[in-house]
mmCIF file with all atom_site columns, C-alpha atoms and ligand atoms in Angstrom:
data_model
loop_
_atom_site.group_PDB
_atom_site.id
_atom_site.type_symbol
_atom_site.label_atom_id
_atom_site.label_alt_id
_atom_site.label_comp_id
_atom_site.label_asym_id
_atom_site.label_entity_id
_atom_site.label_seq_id
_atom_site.pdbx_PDB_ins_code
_atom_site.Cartn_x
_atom_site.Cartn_y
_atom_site.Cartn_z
_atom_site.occupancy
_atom_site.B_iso_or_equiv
_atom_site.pdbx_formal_charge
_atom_site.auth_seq_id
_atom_site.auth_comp_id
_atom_site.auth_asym_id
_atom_site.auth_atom_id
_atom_site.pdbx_PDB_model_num
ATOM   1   C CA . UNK A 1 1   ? 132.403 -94.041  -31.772 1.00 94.00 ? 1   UNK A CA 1
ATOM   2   C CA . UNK A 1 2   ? 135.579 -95.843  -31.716 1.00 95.00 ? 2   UNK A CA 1
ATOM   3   C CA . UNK A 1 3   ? 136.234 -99.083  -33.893 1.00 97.00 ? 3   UNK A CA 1
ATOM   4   C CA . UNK A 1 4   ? 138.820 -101.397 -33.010 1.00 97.00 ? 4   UNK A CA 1
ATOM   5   C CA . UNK A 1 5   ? 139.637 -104.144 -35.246 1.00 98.00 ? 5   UNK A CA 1
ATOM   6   C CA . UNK A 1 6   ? 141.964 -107.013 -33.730 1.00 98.00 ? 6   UNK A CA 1
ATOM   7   C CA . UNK A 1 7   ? 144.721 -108.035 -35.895 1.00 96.00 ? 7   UNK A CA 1
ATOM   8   C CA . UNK A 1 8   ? 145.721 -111.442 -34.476 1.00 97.00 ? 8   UNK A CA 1
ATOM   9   C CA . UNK A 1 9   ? 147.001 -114.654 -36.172 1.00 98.00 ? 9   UNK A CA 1
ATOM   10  C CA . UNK A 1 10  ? 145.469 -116.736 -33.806 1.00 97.00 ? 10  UNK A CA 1
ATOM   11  C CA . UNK A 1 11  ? 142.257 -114.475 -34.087 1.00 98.00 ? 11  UNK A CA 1
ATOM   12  C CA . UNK A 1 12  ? 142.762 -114.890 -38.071 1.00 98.00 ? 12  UNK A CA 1
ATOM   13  C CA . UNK A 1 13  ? 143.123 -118.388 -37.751 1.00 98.00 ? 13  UNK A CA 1
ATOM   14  C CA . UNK A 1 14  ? 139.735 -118.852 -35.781 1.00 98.00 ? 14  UNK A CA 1
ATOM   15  C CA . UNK A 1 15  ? 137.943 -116.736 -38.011 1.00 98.00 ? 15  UNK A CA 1
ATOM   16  C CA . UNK A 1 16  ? 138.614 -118.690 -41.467 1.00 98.00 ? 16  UNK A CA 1
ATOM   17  C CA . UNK A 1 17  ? 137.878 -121.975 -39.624 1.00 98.00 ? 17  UNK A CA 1
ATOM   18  C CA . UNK A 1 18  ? 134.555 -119.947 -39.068 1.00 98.00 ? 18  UNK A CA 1
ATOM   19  C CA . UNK A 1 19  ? 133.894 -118.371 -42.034 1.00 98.00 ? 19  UNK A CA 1
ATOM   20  C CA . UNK A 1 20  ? 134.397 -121.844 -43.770 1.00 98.00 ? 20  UNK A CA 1
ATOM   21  C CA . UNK A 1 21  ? 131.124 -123.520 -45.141 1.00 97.00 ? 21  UNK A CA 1
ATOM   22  C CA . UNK A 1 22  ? 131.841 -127.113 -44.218 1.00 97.00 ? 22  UNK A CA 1
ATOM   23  C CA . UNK A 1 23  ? 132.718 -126.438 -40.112 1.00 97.00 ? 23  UNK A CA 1
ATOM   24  C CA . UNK A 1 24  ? 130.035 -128.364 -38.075 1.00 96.00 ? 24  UNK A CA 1
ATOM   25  C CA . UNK A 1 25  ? 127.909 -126.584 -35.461 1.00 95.00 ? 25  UNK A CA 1
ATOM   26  C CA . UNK A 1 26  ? 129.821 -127.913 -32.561 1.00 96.00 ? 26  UNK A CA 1
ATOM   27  C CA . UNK A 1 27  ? 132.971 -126.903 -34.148 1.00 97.00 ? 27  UNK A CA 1
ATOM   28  C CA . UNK A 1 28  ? 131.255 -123.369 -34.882 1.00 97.00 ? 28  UNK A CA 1
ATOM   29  C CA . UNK A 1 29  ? 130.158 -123.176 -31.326 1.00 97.00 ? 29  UNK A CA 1
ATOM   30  C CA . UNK A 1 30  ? 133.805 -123.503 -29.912 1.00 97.00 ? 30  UNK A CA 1
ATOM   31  C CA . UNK A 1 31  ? 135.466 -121.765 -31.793 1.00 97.00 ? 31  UNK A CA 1
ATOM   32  C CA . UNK A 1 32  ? 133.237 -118.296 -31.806 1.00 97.00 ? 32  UNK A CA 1
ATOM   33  C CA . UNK A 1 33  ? 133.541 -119.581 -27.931 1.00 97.00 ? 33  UNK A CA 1
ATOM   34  C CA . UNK A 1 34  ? 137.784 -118.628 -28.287 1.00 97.00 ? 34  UNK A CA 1
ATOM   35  C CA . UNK A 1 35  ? 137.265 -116.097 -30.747 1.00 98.00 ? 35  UNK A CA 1
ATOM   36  C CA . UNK A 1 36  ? 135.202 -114.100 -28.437 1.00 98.00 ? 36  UNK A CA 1
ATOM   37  C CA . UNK A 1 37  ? 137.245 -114.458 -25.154 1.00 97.00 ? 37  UNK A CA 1
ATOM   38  C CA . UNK A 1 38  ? 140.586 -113.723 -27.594 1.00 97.00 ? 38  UNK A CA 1
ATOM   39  C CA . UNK A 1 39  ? 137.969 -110.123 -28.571 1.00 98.00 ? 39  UNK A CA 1
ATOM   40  C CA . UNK A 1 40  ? 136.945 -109.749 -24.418 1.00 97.00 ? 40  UNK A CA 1
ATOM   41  C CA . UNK A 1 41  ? 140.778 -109.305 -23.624 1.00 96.00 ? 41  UNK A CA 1
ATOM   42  C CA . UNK A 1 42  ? 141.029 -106.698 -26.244 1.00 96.00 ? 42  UNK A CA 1
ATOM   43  C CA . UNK A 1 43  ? 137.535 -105.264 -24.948 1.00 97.00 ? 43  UNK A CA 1
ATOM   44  C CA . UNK A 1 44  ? 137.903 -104.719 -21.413 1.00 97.00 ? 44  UNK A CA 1
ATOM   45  C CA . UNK A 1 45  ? 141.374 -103.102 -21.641 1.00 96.00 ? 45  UNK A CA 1
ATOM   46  C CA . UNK A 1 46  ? 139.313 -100.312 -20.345 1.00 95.00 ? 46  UNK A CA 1
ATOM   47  C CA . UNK A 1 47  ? 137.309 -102.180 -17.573 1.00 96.00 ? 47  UNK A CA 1
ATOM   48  C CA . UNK A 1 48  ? 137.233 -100.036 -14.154 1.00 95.00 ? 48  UNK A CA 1
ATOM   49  C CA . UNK A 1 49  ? 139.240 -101.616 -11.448 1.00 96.00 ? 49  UNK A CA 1
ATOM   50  C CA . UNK A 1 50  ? 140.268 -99.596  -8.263  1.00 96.00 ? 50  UNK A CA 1
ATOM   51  C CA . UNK A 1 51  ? 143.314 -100.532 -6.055  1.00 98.00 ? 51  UNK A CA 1
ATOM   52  C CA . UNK A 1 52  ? 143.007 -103.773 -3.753  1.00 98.00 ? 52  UNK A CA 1
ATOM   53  C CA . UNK A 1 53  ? 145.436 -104.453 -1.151  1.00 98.00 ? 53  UNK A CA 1
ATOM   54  C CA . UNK A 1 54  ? 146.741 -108.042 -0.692  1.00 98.00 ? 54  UNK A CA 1
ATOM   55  C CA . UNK A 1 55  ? 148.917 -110.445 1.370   1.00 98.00 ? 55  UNK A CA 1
ATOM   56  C CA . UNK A 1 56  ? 151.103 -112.340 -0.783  1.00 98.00 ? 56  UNK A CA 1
ATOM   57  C CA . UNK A 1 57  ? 153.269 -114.798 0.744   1.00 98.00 ? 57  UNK A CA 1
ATOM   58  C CA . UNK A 1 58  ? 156.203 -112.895 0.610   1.00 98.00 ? 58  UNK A CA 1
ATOM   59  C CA . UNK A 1 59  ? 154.887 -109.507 1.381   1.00 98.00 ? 59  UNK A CA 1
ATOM   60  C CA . UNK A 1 60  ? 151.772 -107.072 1.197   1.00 98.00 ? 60  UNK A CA 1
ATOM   61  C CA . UNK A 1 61  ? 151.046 -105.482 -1.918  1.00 98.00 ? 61  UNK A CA 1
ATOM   62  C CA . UNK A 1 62  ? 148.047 -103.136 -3.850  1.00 98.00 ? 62  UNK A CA 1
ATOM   63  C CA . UNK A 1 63  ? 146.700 -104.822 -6.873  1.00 98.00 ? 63  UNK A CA 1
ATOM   64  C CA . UNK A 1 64  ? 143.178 -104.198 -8.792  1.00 97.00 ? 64  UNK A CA 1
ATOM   65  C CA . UNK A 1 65  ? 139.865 -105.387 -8.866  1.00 95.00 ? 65  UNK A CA 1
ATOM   66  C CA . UNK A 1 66  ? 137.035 -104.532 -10.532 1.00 94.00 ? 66  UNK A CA 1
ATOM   67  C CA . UNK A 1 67  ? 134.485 -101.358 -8.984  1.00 93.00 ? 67  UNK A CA 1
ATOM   68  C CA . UNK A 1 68  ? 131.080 -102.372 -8.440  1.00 89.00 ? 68  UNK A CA 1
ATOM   69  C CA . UNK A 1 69  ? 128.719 -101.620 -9.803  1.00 90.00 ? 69  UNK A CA 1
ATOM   70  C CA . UNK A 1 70  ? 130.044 -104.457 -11.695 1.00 91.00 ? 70  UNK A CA 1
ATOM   71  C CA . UNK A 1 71  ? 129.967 -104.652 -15.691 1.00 95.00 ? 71  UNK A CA 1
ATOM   72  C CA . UNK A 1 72  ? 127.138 -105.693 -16.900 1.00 97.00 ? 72  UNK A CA 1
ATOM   73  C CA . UNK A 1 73  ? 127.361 -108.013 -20.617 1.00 97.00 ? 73  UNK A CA 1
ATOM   74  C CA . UNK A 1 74  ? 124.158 -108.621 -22.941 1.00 97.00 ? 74  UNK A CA 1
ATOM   75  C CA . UNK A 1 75  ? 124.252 -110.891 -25.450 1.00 97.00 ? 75  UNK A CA 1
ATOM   76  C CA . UNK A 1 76  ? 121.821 -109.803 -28.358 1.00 96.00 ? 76  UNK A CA 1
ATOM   77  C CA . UNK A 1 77  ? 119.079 -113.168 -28.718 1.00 92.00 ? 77  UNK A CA 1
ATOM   78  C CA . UNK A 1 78  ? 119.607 -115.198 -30.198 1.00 88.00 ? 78  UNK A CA 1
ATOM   79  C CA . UNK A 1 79  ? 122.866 -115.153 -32.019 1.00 93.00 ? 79  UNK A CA 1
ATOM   80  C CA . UNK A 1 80  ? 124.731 -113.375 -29.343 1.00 96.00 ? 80  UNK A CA 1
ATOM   81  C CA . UNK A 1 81  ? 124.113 -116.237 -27.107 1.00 95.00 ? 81  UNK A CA 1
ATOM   82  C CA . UNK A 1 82  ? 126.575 -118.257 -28.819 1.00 96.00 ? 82  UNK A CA 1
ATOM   83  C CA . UNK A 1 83  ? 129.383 -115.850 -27.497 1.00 97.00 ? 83  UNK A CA 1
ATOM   84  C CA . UNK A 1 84  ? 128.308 -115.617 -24.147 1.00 97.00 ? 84  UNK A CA 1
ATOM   85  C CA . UNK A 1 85  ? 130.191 -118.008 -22.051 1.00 96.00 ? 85  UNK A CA 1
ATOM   86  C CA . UNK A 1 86  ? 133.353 -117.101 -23.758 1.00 96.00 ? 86  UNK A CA 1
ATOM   87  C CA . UNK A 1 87  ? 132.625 -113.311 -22.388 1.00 97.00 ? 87  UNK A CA 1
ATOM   88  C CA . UNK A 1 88  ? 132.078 -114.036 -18.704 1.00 96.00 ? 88  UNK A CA 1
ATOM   89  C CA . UNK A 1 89  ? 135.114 -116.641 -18.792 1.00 94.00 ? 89  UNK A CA 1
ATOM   90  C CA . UNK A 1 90  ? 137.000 -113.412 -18.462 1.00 94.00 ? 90  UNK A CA 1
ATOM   91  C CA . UNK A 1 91  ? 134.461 -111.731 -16.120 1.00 95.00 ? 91  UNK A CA 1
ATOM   92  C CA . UNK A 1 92  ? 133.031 -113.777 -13.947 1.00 93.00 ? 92  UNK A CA 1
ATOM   93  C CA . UNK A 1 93  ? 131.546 -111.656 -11.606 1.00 92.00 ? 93  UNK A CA 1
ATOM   94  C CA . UNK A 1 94  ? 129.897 -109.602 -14.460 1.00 94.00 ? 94  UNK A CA 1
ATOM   95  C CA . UNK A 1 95  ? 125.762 -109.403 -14.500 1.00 94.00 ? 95  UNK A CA 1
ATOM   96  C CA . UNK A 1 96  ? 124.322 -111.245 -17.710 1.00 96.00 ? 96  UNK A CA 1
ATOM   97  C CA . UNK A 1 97  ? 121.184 -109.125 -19.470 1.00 96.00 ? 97  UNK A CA 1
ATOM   98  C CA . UNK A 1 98  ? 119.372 -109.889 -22.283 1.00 95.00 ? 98  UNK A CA 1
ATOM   99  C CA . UNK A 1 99  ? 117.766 -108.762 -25.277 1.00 94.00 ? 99  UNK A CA 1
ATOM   100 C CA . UNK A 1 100 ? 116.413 -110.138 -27.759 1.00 92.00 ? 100 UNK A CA 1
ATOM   101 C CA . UNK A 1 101 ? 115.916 -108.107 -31.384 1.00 84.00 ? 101 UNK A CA 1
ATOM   102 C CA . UNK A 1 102 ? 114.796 -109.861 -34.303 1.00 79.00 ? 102 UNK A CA 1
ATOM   103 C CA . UNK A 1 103 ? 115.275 -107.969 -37.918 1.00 72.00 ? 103 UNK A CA 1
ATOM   104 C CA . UNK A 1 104 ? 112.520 -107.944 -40.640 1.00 76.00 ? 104 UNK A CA 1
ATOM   105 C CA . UNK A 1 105 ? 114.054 -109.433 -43.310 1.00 72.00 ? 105 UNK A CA 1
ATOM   106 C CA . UNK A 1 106 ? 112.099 -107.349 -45.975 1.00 78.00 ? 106 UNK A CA 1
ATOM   107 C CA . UNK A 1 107 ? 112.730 -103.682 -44.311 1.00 78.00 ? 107 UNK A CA 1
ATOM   108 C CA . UNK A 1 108 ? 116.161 -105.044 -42.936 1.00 67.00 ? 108 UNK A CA 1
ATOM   109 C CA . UNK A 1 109 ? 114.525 -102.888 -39.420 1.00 75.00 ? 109 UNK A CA 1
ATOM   110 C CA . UNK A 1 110 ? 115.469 -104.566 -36.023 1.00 79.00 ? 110 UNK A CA 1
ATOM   111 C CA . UNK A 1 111 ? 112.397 -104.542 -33.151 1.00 82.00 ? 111 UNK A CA 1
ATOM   112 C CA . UNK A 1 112 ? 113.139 -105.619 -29.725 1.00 85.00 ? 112 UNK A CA 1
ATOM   113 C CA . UNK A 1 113 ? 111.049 -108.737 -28.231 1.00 87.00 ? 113 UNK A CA 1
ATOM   114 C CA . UNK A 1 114 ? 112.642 -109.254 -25.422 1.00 88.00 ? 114 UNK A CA 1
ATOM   115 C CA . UNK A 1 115 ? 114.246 -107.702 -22.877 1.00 88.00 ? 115 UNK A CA 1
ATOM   116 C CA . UNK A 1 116 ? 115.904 -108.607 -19.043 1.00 91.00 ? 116 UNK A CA 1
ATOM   117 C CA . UNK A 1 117 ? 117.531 -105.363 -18.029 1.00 90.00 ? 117 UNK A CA 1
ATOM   118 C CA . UNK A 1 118 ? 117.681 -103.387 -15.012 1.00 86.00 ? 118 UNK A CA 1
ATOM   119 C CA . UNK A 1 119 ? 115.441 -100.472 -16.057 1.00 85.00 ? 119 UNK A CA 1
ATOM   120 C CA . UNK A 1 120 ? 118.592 -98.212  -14.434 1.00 90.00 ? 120 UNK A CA 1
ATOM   121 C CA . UNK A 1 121 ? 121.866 -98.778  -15.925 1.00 93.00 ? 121 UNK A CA 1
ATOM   122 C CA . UNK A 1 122 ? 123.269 -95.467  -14.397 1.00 93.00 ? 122 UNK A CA 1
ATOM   123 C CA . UNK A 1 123 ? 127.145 -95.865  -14.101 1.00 91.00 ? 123 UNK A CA 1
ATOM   124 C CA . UNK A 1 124 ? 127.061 -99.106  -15.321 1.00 94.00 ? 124 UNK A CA 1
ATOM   125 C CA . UNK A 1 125 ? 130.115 -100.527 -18.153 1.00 97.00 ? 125 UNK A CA 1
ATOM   126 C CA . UNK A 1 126 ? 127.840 -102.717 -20.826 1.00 97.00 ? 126 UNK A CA 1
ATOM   127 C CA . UNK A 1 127 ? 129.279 -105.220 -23.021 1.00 98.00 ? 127 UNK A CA 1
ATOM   128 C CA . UNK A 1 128 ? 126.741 -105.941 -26.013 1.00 98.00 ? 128 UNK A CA 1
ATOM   129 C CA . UNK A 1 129 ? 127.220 -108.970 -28.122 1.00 98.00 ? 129 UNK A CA 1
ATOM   130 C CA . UNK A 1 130 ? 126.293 -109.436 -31.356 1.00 97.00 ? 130 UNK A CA 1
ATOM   131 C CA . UNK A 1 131 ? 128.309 -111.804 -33.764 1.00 97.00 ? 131 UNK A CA 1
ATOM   132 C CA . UNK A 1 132 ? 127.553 -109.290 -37.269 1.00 97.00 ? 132 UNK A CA 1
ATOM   133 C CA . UNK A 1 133 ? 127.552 -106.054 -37.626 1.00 97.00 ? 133 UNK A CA 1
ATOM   134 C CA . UNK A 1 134 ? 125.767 -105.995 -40.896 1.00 96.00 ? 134 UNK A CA 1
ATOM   135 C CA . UNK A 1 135 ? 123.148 -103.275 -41.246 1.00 94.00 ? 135 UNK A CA 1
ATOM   136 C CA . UNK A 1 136 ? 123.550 -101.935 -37.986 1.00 95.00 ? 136 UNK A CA 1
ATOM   137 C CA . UNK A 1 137 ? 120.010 -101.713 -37.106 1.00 92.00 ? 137 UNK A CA 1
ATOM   138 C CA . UNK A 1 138 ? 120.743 -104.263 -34.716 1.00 92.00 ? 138 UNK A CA 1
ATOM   139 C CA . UNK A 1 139 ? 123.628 -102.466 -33.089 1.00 95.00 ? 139 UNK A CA 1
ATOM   140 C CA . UNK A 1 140 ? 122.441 -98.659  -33.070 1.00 95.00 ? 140 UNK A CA 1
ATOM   141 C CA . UNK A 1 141 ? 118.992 -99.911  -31.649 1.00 92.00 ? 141 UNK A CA 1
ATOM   142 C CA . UNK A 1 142 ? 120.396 -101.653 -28.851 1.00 94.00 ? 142 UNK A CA 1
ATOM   143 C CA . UNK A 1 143 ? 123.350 -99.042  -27.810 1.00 95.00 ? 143 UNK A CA 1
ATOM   144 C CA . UNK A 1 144 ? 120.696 -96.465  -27.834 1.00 93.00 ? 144 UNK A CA 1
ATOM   145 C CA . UNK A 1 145 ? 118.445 -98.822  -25.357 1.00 92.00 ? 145 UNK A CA 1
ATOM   146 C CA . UNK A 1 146 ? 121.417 -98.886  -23.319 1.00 94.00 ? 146 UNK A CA 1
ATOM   147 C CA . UNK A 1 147 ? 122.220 -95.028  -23.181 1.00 94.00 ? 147 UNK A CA 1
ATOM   148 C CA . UNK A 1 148 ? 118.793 -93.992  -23.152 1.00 92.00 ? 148 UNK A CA 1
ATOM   149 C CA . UNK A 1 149 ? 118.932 -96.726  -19.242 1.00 93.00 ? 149 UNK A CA 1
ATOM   150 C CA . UNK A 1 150 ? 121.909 -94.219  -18.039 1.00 94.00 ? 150 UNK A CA 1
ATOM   151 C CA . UNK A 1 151 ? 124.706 -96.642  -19.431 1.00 95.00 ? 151 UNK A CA 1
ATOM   152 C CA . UNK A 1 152 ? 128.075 -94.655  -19.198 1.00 91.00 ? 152 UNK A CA 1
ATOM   153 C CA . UNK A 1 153 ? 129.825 -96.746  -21.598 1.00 94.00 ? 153 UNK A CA 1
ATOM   154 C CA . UNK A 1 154 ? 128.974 -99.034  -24.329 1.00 97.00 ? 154 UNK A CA 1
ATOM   155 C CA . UNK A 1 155 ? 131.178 -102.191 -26.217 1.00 98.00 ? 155 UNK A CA 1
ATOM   156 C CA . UNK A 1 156 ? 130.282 -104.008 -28.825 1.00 98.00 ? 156 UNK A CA 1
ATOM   157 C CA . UNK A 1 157 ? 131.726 -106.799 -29.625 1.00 98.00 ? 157 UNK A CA 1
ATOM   158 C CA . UNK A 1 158 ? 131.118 -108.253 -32.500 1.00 98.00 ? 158 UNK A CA 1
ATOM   159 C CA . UNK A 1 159 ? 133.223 -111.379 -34.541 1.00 98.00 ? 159 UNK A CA 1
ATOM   160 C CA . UNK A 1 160 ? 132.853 -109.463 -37.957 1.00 98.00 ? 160 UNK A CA 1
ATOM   161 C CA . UNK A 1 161 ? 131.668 -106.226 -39.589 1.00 98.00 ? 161 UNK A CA 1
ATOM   162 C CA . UNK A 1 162 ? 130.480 -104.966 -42.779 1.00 98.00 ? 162 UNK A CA 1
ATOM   163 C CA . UNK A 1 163 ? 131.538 -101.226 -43.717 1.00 98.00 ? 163 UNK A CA 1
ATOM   164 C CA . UNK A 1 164 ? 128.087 -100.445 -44.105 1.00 98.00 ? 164 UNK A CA 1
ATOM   165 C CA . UNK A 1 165 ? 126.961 -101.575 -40.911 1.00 97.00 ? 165 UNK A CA 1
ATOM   166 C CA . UNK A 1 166 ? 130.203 -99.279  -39.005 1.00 98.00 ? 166 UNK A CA 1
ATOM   167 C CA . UNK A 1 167 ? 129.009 -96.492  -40.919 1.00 97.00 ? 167 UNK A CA 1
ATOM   168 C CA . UNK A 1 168 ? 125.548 -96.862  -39.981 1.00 96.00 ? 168 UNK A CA 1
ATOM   169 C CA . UNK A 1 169 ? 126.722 -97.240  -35.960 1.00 97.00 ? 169 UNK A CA 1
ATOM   170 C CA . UNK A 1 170 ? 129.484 -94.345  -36.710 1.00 96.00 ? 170 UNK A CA 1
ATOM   171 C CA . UNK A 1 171 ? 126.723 -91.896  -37.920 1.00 96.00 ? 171 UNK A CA 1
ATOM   172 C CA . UNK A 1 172 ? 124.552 -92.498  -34.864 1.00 95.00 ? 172 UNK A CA 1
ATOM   173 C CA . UNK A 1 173 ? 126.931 -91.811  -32.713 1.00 95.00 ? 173 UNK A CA 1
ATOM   174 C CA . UNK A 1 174 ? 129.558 -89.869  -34.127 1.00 87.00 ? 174 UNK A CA 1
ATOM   175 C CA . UNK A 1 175 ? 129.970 -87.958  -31.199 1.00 81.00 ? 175 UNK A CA 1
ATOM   176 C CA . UNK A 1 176 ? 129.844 -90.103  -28.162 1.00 79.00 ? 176 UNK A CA 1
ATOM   177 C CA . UNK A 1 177 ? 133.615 -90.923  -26.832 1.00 77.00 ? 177 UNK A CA 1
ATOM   178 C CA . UNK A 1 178 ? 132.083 -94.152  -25.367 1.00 92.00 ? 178 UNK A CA 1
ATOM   179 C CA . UNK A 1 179 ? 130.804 -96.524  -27.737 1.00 96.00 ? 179 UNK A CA 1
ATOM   180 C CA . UNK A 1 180 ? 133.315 -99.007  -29.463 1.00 97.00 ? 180 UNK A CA 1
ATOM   181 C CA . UNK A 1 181 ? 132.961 -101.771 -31.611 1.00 98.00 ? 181 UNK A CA 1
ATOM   182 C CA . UNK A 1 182 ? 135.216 -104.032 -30.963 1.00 98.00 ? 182 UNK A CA 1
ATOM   183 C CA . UNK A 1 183 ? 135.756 -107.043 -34.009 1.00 98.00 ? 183 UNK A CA 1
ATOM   184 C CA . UNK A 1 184 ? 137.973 -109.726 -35.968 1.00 98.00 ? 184 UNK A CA 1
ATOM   185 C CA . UNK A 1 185 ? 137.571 -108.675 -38.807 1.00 98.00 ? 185 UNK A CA 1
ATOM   186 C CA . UNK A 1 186 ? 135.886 -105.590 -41.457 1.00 98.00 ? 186 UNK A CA 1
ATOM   187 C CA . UNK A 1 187 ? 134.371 -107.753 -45.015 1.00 98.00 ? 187 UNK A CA 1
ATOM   188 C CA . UNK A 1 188 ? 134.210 -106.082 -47.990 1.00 98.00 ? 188 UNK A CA 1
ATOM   189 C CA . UNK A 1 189 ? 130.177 -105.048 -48.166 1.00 98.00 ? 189 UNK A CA 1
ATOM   190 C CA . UNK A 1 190 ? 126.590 -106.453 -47.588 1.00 97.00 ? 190 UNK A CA 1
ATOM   191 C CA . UNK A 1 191 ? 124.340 -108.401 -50.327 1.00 97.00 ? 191 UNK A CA 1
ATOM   192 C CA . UNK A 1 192 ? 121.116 -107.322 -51.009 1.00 95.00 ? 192 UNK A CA 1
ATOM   193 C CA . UNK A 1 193 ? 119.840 -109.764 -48.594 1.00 93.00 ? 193 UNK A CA 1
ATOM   194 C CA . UNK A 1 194 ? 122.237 -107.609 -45.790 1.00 92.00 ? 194 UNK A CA 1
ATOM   195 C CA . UNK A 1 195 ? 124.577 -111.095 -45.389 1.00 96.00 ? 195 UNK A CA 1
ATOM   196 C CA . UNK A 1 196 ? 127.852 -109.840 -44.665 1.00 98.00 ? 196 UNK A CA 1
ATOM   197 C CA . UNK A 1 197 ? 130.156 -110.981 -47.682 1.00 98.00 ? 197 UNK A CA 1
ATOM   198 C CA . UNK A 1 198 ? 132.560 -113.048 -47.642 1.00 98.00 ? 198 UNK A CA 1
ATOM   199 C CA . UNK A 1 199 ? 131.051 -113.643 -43.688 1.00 98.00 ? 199 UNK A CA 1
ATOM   200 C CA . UNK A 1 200 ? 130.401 -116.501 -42.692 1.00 98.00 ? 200 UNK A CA 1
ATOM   201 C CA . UNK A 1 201 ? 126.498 -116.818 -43.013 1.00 97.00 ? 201 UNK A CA 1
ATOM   202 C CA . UNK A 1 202 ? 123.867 -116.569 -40.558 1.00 96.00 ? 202 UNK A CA 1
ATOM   203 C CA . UNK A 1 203 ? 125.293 -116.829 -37.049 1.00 96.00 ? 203 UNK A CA 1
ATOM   204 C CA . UNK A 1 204 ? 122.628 -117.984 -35.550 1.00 94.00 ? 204 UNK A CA 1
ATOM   205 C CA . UNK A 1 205 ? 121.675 -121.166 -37.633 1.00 95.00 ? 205 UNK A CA 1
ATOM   206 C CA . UNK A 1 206 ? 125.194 -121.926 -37.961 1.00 96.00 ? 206 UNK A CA 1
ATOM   207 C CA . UNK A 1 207 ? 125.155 -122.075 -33.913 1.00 95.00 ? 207 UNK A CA 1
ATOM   208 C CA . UNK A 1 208 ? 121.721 -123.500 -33.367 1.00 92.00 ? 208 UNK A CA 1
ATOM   209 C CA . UNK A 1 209 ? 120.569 -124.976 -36.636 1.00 86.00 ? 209 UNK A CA 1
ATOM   210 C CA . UNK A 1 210 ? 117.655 -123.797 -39.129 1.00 79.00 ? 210 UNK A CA 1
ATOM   211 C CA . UNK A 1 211 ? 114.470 -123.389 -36.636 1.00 74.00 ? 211 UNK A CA 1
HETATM 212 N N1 . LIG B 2 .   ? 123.358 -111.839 -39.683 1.00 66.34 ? 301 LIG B N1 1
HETATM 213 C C1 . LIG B 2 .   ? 124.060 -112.993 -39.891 1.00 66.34 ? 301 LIG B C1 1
HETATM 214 O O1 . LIG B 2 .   ? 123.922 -113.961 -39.138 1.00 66.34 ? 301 LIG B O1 1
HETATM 215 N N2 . LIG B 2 .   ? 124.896 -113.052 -40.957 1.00 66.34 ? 301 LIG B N2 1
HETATM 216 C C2 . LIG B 2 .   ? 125.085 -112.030 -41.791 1.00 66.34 ? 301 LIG B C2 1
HETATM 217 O O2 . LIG B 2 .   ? 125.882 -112.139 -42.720 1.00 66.34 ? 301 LIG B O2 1
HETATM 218 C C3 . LIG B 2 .   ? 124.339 -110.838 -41.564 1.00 66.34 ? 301 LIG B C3 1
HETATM 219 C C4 . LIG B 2 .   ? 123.496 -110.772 -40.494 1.00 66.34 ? 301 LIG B C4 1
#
């Protein structure tokens, strides 16, 4: 697993104006809207393009585009909706799946309730997101969803992480060159209710409200 945390000012900036108690939900949704396109440049350094030949008006030329099968991105429900239109700003032509895990907030143990997927995600480049990495349980049940579908590489991106929660998505898979975390920021450790601390709260209601 590789972890790659983004050391930014402007990423920084957005995160503190995030993390802070008294930003509104609108301004929340914006700016984890920036925060994760300024994360999906970072993330898709390694996106597979093959050479494209074009007319410019000067001369021809061989640029890039992106292979098909295309990426696919999958916002985890129902936080990770929050961070999906700031994802497929930078890919447009990428396929949008979803699924939706909830965790028990007793056993801290994430259980999928939803899922739009192609059952066969052979060759395919997946971009999971999931605004906290906290446990993990989250994270390390949905890569392994992924995998299990044929996926030949796996990103998460995720705006912030607890050390617990990388450890927990480290140990699982230790071994496999292609899953990365990609984040803004690593906090200092988990409560005992698993909030990320400092964080910045629950994601979700801080997008959507208390329902
Ligand atoms: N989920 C959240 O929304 N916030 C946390 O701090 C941990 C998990």
């Amino acid at each position: 697993m590789r972890l790659s945390v983004i050391e930014h000012p402007l990423v920084a900036h957005k995160l503190t104006a995030l993390r802070d108690a008294t930003t509104d939900s609108p301004t929340f949704r914006r700016l984890a809207d920036e925060l994760v396109t300024l994360l999906a440049y970072e993330a898709t350094r390694e996106v597979r393009v093959e050479p494209h030949p074009v007319n410019t008006p000067v001369a021809p030329t061989t640029g890039v585009r992106l292979t098909s099968p295309k990426p696919i991105v999958v916002p985890i429900l129902r936080a990770g909706l929050g961070m999906l239109d700031g994802m497929v700003r930078l890919l447009p032509t990428a396929e949008v799946g979803f699924l939706g895990m909830i965790r028990d907030e007793t056993t801290l143990q994430a259980t999928t309730y939803a899922n739009r997927l192609p059952d066969d995600l052979s060759g395919r480049q997946v971009y999971v997101l999931d605004p906290m990495l906290a446990t993990g349980g989250t994270l390390v049940a949905a890569v392994e969803y992924l995998l299990e579908r044929g996926a030949v590489d796996v990103t998460a991106i995720c705006l912030l992480a607890a050390p617990e929660g990388i450890e927990v998505v480290r140990s699982a898979f230790d071994e496999h060159a292609h899953v990365t975390v990609v984040t803004a920021a690593v906090d200092e450790r988990l409560d005992e209710n698993g909030y990320i601390v400092p964080g910045l709260g629950d994601a979700g209601d801080r997008l959507y409200g208390v329902v």
